[in-house]
Tab-separated table of C-alpha atoms in Angstrom:
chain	number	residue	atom	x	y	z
L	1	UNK	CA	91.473	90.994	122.725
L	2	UNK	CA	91.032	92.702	119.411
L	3	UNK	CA	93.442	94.990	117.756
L	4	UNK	CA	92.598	96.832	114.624
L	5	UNK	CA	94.979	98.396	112.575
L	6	UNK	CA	93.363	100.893	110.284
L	7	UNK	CA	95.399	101.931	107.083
L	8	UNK	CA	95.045	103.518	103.554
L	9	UNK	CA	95.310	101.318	100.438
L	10	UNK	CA	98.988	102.795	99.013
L	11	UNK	CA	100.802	103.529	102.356
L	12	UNK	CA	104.207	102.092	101.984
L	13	UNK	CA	105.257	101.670	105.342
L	14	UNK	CA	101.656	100.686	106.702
L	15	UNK	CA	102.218	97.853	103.936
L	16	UNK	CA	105.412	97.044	105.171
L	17	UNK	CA	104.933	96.718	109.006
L	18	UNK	CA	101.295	94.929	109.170
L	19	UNK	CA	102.727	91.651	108.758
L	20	UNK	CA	105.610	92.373	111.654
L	21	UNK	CA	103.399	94.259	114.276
L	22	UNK	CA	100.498	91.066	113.573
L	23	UNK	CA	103.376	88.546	114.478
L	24	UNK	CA	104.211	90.571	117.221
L	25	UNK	CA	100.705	90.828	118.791
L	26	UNK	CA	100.273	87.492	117.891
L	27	UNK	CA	103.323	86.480	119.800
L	28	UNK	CA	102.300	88.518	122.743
L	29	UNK	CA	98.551	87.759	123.336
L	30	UNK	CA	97.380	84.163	122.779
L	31	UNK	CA	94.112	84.444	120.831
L	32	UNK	CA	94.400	87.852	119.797
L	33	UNK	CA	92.518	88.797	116.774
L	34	UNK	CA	94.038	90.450	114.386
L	35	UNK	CA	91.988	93.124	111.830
L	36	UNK	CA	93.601	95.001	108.941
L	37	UNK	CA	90.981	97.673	108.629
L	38	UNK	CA	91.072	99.259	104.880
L	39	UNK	CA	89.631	103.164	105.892
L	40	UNK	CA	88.420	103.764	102.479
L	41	UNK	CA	86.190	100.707	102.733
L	42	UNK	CA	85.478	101.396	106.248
L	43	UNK	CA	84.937	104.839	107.007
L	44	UNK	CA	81.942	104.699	109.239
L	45	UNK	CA	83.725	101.990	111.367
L	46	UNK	CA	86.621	104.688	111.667
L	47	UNK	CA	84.886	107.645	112.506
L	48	UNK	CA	82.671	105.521	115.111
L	49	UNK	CA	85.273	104.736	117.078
L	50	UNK	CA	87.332	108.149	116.523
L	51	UNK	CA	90.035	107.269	114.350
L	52	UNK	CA	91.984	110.648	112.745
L	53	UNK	CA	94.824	109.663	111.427
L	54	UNK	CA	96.553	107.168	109.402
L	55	UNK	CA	97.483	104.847	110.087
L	56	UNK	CA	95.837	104.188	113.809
L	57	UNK	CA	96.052	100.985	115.744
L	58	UNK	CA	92.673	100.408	117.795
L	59	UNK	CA	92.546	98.170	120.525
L	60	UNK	CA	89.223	96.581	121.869
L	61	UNK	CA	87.082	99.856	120.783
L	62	UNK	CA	89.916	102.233	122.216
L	63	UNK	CA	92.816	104.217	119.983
L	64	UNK	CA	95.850	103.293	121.260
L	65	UNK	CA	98.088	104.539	118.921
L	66	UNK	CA	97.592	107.544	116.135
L	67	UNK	CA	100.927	106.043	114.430
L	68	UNK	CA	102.718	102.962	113.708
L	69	UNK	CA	104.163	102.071	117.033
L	70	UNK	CA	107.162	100.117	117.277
L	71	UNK	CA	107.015	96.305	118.255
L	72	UNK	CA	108.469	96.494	121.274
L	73	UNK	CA	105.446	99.257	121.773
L	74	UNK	CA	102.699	97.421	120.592
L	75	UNK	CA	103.963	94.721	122.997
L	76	UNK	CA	104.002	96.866	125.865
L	77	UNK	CA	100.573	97.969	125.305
L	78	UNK	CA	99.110	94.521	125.310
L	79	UNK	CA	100.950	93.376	127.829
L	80	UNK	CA	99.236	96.063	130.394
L	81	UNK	CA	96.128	95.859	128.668
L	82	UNK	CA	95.788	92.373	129.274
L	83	UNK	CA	96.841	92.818	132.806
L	84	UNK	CA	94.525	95.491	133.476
L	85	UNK	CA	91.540	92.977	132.226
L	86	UNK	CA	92.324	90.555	135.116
């Protein structure tokens, strides 16, 4: 599973929760991989896959959130997407 957290350089509280929602992925999904995706270095990557807002958390190709989710969110979301892939 790949989770993709795209972000603007300067955004306090993107800069402040990567770290905690990466743990918490981490925690959730064994082998998860993990991408903090700078938008003003990848912009082509974020309009491919339909990314509007800041910050955005993609999931395997698909935007799953369009704002920082919590933990206990993120969790949830993996959790069912990883049952879903059974």
């Amino acid at each position: 599973m790949k989770v993709e957290m795209f972000y603007s350089p300067g955004c306090a509280a993107c800069e402040d929760r990567q770290a905690e929602l990466r743990a918490a992925a981490r925690d959730t999904v064994r082998g998860v991989e993990w991408c903090d995706v700078n938008v003003l270095e990848n912009m082509d990557a974020a309009v491919a896959l339909g990314v509007i807002t800041l910050p955005s958390i993609v999931i395997d190709g698909e935007v799953a959130f369009t704002s920082l989710p919590t933990k206990a969110q993120l969790c949830k979301e993996l959790i069912e997407r990883r049952g879903s892939r059974k």
